[in-house]
Amino acid sequence: MANHLGLRAALISLLIFLLFLAGWHFATLPPTTTSAATVAPQTQQDEDYAKLMGKSKESESKVTGFPNPAQMGLAMRKHLSDPFYDNGPNDKGIGIQLGYSLARVGLGFSIAALVAIPLGFVLGMSPLMQRALNPFIQILKPISPLAWMPLALYTIKDSSISGVFVIFICSIWPMLLNTSFGVAAVRREWINVARTLEVSALRKALLVILPAAAPTILTGMRISMGIAWLVIVAAEMLVGGTGIGYFVWNEWNNLSLTSVMFAILLIGVVGMLLDLIFARLQQFVSYVD
């Protein structure tokens, strides 16, 4: 039954995708009438003059019209055929740009986890600390991560590390709050049994509370990763240099819509894979109460 449902869902998804491609193709068909001004030059001299005036075939494909599926396919093949080339600061392969973004997200997310999970344990186990820190959390949590960027650039004076800091800021709150909630929601009976057996505080935290709160903690980590991947694109657009966000902005400045669309598609695919990783981890630590 589950296999049949999965197969039918896959067929419907394929049908939706094909309809989308067909609609995209027909929406981007060129007009049937061709003016004399758009006729391609016939001689080498005319072609050179068109290039000089910015009206060559190559430049027209960049600045006029929305890309069709075939042009998109060519752009994908071009970027994926050599994803790790490096021709200088403003011309790097998509693989290198993606690697920079993943490294920033991974570093900022890891630092946030090292801070948020232990602090969440403290808040979940101590109602006093929860009440004391709650006003600060409620004030800092709604602030947009990008609002911290000017302060980060001013104090850190490094755009790449500032990006990591922004990822840290946006990742910490879901993990902190979910960990605190998960720890506070552990059944009192399990904690009382551990207390009766005179288990030390560290063993109780690692062997009783952590396994019980792990699904909620993983949920917070999954949410944080999703937010971090959203924010890194905007942060890299602001600071420039390297990364998938900078790649999108740079290709927009080059008027290459196909490259922009390819980068958008890649951002979505990578985001989906990151979410799948955390979904699998969440299933691994889930249990039936």
GROMACS .gro file of C-alpha atoms in nm:
model
  289
    1MET     CA    1   0.000   0.000   0.000
    2ALA     CA    2   0.280   0.239   0.093
    3ASN     CA    3   0.468   0.149  -0.226
    4HIS     CA    4   0.159   0.221  -0.437
    5LEU     CA    5   0.111   0.555  -0.263
    6GLY     CA    6   0.475   0.649  -0.320
    7LEU     CA    7   0.455   0.549  -0.686
    8ARG     CA    8   0.139   0.751  -0.744
    9ALA     CA    9   0.292   1.051  -0.567
   10ALA     CA   10   0.604   1.023  -0.784
   11LEU     CA   11   0.392   1.007  -1.101
   12ILE     CA   12   0.191   1.314  -0.997
   13SER     CA   13   0.513   1.501  -0.916
   14LEU     CA   14   0.656   1.407  -1.257
   15LEU     CA   15   0.337   1.522  -1.428
   16ILE     CA   16   0.345   1.856  -1.245
   17PHE     CA   17   0.710   1.899  -1.342
   18LEU     CA   18   0.640   1.824  -1.709
   19LEU     CA   19   0.345   2.066  -1.710
   20PHE     CA   20   0.568   2.330  -1.555
   21LEU     CA   21   0.834   2.274  -1.822
   22ALA     CA   22   0.574   2.291  -2.099
   23GLY     CA   23   0.424   2.611  -1.959
   24TRP     CA   24   0.770   2.761  -1.922
   25HIS     CA   25   0.861   2.664  -2.279
   26PHE     CA   26   0.548   2.815  -2.434
   27ALA     CA   27   0.571   3.128  -2.219
   28THR     CA   28   0.925   3.197  -2.340
   29LEU     CA   29   0.871   3.130  -2.710
   30PRO     CA   30   1.009   3.418  -2.921
   31PRO     CA   31   0.762   3.640  -3.110
   32THR     CA   32   0.678   3.516  -3.458
   33THR     CA   33   0.753   3.848  -3.629
   34THR     CA   34   1.115   3.946  -3.665
   35SER     CA   35   1.210   4.304  -3.720
   36ALA     CA   36   1.495   4.409  -3.939
   37ALA     CA   37   1.681   4.540  -3.638
   38THR     CA   38   1.701   4.194  -3.480
   39VAL     CA   39   1.825   4.012  -3.790
   40ALA     CA   40   2.163   3.856  -3.718
   41PRO     CA   41   2.456   4.012  -3.900
   42GLN     CA   42   2.569   3.820  -4.206
   43THR     CA   43   2.928   3.933  -4.241
   44GLN     CA   44   3.216   3.924  -3.998
   45GLN     CA   45   3.238   4.303  -4.012
   46ASP     CA   46   2.870   4.338  -3.918
   47GLU     CA   47   2.912   4.087  -3.639
   48ASP     CA   48   3.212   4.275  -3.500
   49TYR     CA   49   3.016   4.598  -3.515
   50ALA     CA   50   2.722   4.434  -3.334
   51LYS     CA   51   2.956   4.312  -3.060
   52LEU     CA   52   3.102   4.661  -3.030
   53MET     CA   53   2.750   4.801  -2.988
   54GLY     CA   54   2.656   4.529  -2.738
   55LYS     CA   55   2.406   4.369  -2.975
   56SER     CA   56   2.574   4.038  -3.048
   57LYS     CA   57   2.387   3.709  -3.013
   58GLU     CA   58   2.568   3.638  -2.689
   59SER     CA   59   2.479   3.972  -2.530
   60GLU     CA   60   2.119   3.948  -2.651
   61SER     CA   61   2.083   3.612  -2.481
   62LYS     CA   62   2.184   3.781  -2.155
   63VAL     CA   63   1.984   4.099  -2.159
   64THR     CA   64   1.668   4.024  -2.356
   65GLY     CA   65   1.391   3.783  -2.281
   66PHE     CA   66   1.337   3.532  -2.007
   67PRO     CA   67   1.550   3.216  -2.046
   68ASN     CA   68   1.373   2.911  -2.182
   69PRO     CA   69   1.425   2.554  -2.055
   70ALA     CA   70   1.682   2.477  -2.326
   71GLN     CA   71   1.895   2.779  -2.232
   72MET     CA   72   1.863   2.678  -1.869
   73GLY     CA   73   1.984   2.329  -1.954
   74LEU     CA   74   2.286   2.469  -2.135
   75ALA     CA   75   2.369   2.690  -1.837
   76MET     CA   76   2.343   2.393  -1.601
   77ARG     CA   77   2.572   2.186  -1.820
   78LYS     CA   78   2.822   2.471  -1.840
   79HIS     CA   79   2.837   2.521  -1.463
   80LEU     CA   80   2.837   2.152  -1.373
   81SER     CA   81   3.098   2.054  -1.632
   82ASP     CA   82   3.369   2.245  -1.442
   83PRO     CA   83   3.238   2.343  -1.097
   84PHE     CA   84   3.576   2.403  -0.935
   85TYR     CA   85   3.758   2.637  -1.174
   86ASP     CA   86   3.916   2.950  -1.029
   87ASN     CA   87   3.989   3.244  -1.259
   88GLY     CA   88   4.025   3.509  -0.992
   89PRO     CA   89   3.819   3.678  -0.721
   90ASN     CA   90   3.509   3.738  -0.934
   91ASP     CA   91   3.513   3.423  -1.144
   92LYS     CA   92   3.500   3.100  -0.949
   93GLY     CA   93   3.316   2.777  -1.018
   94ILE     CA   94   2.980   2.702  -0.858
   95GLY     CA   95   3.136   2.421  -0.654
   96ILE     CA   96   3.383   2.659  -0.489
   97GLN     CA   97   3.110   2.915  -0.419
   98LEU     CA   98   2.887   2.649  -0.269
   99GLY     CA   99   3.175   2.518  -0.060
  100TYR     CA  100   3.234   2.862   0.093
  101SER     CA  101   2.865   2.894   0.184
  102LEU     CA  102   2.847   2.546   0.336
  103ALA     CA  103   3.165   2.610   0.536
  104ARG     CA  104   3.023   2.933   0.680
  105VAL     CA  105   2.692   2.769   0.763
  106GLY     CA  106   2.862   2.466   0.915
  107LEU     CA  107   3.094   2.675   1.132
  108GLY     CA  108   2.828   2.921   1.252
  109PHE     CA  109   2.580   2.640   1.314
  110SER     CA  110   2.834   2.430   1.509
  111ILE     CA  111   2.931   2.721   1.735
  112ALA     CA  112   2.563   2.795   1.795
  113ALA     CA  113   2.501   2.430   1.888
  114LEU     CA  114   2.792   2.433   2.134
  115VAL     CA  115   2.638   2.737   2.307
  116ALA     CA  116   2.265   2.670   2.272
  117ILE     CA  117   2.239   2.305   2.376
  118PRO     CA  118   2.425   2.331   2.712
  119LEU     CA  119   2.252   2.661   2.787
  120GLY     CA  120   1.918   2.504   2.695
  121PHE     CA  121   1.990   2.227   2.945
  122VAL     CA  122   2.050   2.488   3.214
  123LEU     CA  123   1.728   2.670   3.132
  124GLY     CA  124   1.527   2.348   3.116
  125MET     CA  125   1.657   2.215   3.446
  126SER     CA  126   1.648   2.544   3.637
  127PRO     CA  127   1.322   2.745   3.649
  128LEU     CA  128   1.518   3.021   3.823
  129MET     CA  129   1.765   3.061   3.534
  130GLN     CA  130   1.482   3.037   3.284
  131ARG     CA  131   1.300   3.329   3.444
  132ALA     CA  132   1.622   3.528   3.478
  133LEU     CA  133   1.732   3.488   3.114
  134ASN     CA  134   1.390   3.491   2.950
  135PRO     CA  135   1.368   3.875   2.912
  136PHE     CA  136   1.703   3.884   2.729
  137ILE     CA  137   1.600   3.597   2.501
  138GLN     CA  138   1.265   3.757   2.419
  139ILE     CA  139   1.434   4.086   2.327
  140LEU     CA  140   1.719   3.937   2.121
  141LYS     CA  141   1.522   3.661   1.945
  142PRO     CA  142   1.303   3.879   1.716
  143ILE     CA  143   1.599   4.083   1.584
  144SER     CA  144   1.672   4.005   1.222
  145PRO     CA  145   2.013   3.835   1.184
  146LEU     CA  146   2.104   4.076   0.906
  147ALA     CA  147   2.055   4.370   1.144
  148TRP     CA  148   2.367   4.249   1.326
  149MET     CA  149   2.577   4.265   1.009
  150PRO     CA  150   2.688   4.632   1.039
  151LEU     CA  151   2.800   4.579   1.399
  152ALA     CA  152   2.976   4.257   1.302
  153LEU     CA  153   3.160   4.424   1.014
  154TYR     CA  154   3.260   4.715   1.239
  155THR     CA  155   3.389   4.504   1.527
  156ILE     CA  156   3.521   4.194   1.348
  157LYS     CA  157   3.642   4.380   1.037
  158ASP     CA  158   3.626   4.063   0.828
  159SER     CA  159   3.335   3.996   0.594
  160SER     CA  160   3.372   3.618   0.596
  161ILE     CA  161   3.382   3.589   0.977
  162SER     CA  162   3.095   3.839   0.997
  163GLY     CA  163   2.892   3.600   0.784
  164VAL     CA  164   2.972   3.318   1.027
  165PHE     CA  165   2.862   3.541   1.314
  166VAL     CA  166   2.529   3.613   1.146
  167ILE     CA  167   2.474   3.238   1.099
  168PHE     CA  168   2.557   3.188   1.468
  169ILE     CA  169   2.301   3.450   1.571
  170CYS     CA  170   2.020   3.313   1.357
  171SER     CA  171   2.090   2.950   1.454
  172ILE     CA  172   2.109   2.984   1.828
  173TRP     CA  173   1.749   3.071   1.917
  174PRO     CA  174   1.555   2.770   1.779
  175MET     CA  175   1.813   2.531   1.927
  176LEU     CA  176   1.813   2.709   2.265
  177LEU     CA  177   1.436   2.722   2.301
  178ASN     CA  178   1.373   2.369   2.176
  179THR     CA  179   1.643   2.225   2.402
  180SER     CA  180   1.502   2.413   2.700
  181PHE     CA  181   1.151   2.291   2.621
  182GLY     CA  182   1.263   1.932   2.562
  183VAL     CA  183   1.462   1.916   2.886
  184ALA     CA  184   1.179   2.070   3.089
  185ALA     CA  185   0.931   1.823   2.939
  186VAL     CA  186   1.120   1.508   3.042
  187ARG     CA  187   0.890   1.292   3.252
  188ARG     CA  188   0.935   1.350   3.625
  189GLU     CA  189   0.912   0.976   3.693
  190TRP     CA  190   1.234   0.908   3.500
  191ILE     CA  191   1.418   1.184   3.684
  192ASN     CA  192   1.286   1.064   4.020
  193VAL     CA  193   1.405   0.710   3.946
  194ALA     CA  194   1.751   0.845   3.862
  195ARG     CA  195   1.748   1.045   4.185
  196THR     CA  196   1.642   0.739   4.385
  197LEU     CA  197   1.931   0.542   4.237
  198GLU     CA  198   2.163   0.831   4.337
  199VAL     CA  199   2.282   0.887   3.982
  200SER     CA  200   2.521   1.180   3.951
  201ALA     CA  201   2.401   1.500   3.784
  202LEU     CA  202   2.624   1.447   3.480
  203ARG     CA  203   2.512   1.087   3.427
  204LYS     CA  204   2.151   1.190   3.475
  205ALA     CA  205   2.189   1.462   3.211
  206LEU     CA  206   2.366   1.235   2.961
  207LEU     CA  207   2.183   0.905   3.017
  208VAL     CA  208   1.831   1.015   3.116
  209ILE     CA  209   1.755   1.369   3.003
  210LEU     CA  210   1.953   1.383   2.678
  211PRO     CA  211   1.799   1.070   2.517
  212ALA     CA  212   1.452   1.179   2.628
  213ALA     CA  213   1.492   1.533   2.493
  214ALA     CA  214   1.689   1.436   2.180
  215PRO     CA  215   1.390   1.445   1.936
  216THR     CA  216   1.298   1.797   2.047
  217ILE     CA  217   1.662   1.909   2.033
  218LEU     CA  218   1.696   1.769   1.679
  219THR     CA  219   1.380   1.955   1.580
  220GLY     CA  220   1.540   2.279   1.695
  221MET     CA  221   1.860   2.196   1.508
  222ARG     CA  222   1.661   2.121   1.194
  223ILE     CA  223   1.479   2.455   1.215
  224SER     CA  224   1.807   2.635   1.281
  225MET     CA  225   1.974   2.478   0.979
  226GLY     CA  226   1.684   2.583   0.756
  227ILE     CA  227   1.706   2.941   0.880
  228ALA     CA  228   2.086   2.944   0.849
  229TRP     CA  229   2.069   2.833   0.486
  230LEU     CA  230   1.814   3.104   0.415
  231VAL     CA  231   2.019   3.375   0.582
  232ILE     CA  232   2.359   3.288   0.430
  233VAL     CA  233   2.239   3.381   0.081
  234ALA     CA  234   2.128   3.728   0.191
  235ALA     CA  235   2.439   3.777   0.406
  236GLU     CA  236   2.674   3.689   0.121
  237MET     CA  237   2.487   3.926  -0.109
  238LEU     CA  238   2.560   4.203   0.141
  239VAL     CA  239   2.925   4.132   0.218
  240GLY     CA  240   3.032   4.002  -0.125
  241GLY     CA  241   3.356   3.816  -0.186
  242THR     CA  242   3.264   3.449  -0.213
  243GLY     CA  243   2.968   3.219  -0.159
  244ILE     CA  244   2.650   3.120  -0.338
  245GLY     CA  245   2.477   3.445  -0.238
  246TYR     CA  246   2.758   3.650  -0.388
  247PHE     CA  247   2.743   3.428  -0.699
  248VAL     CA  248   2.372   3.515  -0.745
  249TRP     CA  249   2.438   3.886  -0.707
  250ASN     CA  250   2.744   3.879  -0.933
  251GLU     CA  251   2.557   3.694  -1.210
  252TRP     CA  252   2.271   3.942  -1.179
  253ASN     CA  253   2.519   4.223  -1.233
  254ASN     CA  254   2.643   4.030  -1.539
  255LEU     CA  255   2.279   4.010  -1.658
  256SER     CA  256   2.301   3.633  -1.677
  257LEU     CA  257   1.953   3.521  -1.573
  258THR     CA  258   2.026   3.158  -1.657
  259SER     CA  259   2.312   3.151  -1.403
  260VAL     CA  260   2.090   3.324  -1.145
  261MET     CA  261   1.815   3.067  -1.198
  262PHE     CA  262   2.065   2.781  -1.183
  263ALA     CA  263   2.199   2.915  -0.852
  264ILE     CA  264   1.844   2.947  -0.714
  265LEU     CA  265   1.773   2.587  -0.811
  266LEU     CA  266   2.099   2.474  -0.651
  267ILE     CA  267   2.018   2.662  -0.328
  268GLY     CA  268   1.685   2.482  -0.312
  269VAL     CA  269   1.839   2.138  -0.376
  270VAL     CA  270   2.111   2.187  -0.114
  271GLY     CA  271   1.854   2.316   0.137
  272MET     CA  272   1.640   2.007   0.075
  273LEU     CA  273   1.939   1.776   0.127
  274LEU     CA  274   2.034   1.949   0.453
  275ASP     CA  275   1.677   1.914   0.575
  276LEU     CA  276   1.672   1.545   0.479
  277ILE     CA  277   1.989   1.484   0.681
  278PHE     CA  278   1.833   1.630   0.994
  279ALA     CA  279   1.504   1.449   0.928
  280ARG     CA  280   1.693   1.118   0.922
  281LEU     CA  281   1.877   1.208   1.243
  282GLN     CA  282   1.544   1.300   1.400
  283GLN     CA  283   1.398   0.962   1.308
  284PHE     CA  284   1.707   0.791   1.451
  285VAL     CA  285   1.659   0.943   1.800
  286SER     CA  286   1.278   0.931   1.807
  287TYR     CA  287   1.108   0.683   2.037
  288VAL     CA  288   0.759   0.570   2.131
  289ASP     CA  289   0.663   0.686   2.479
   0.00000   0.00000   0.00000
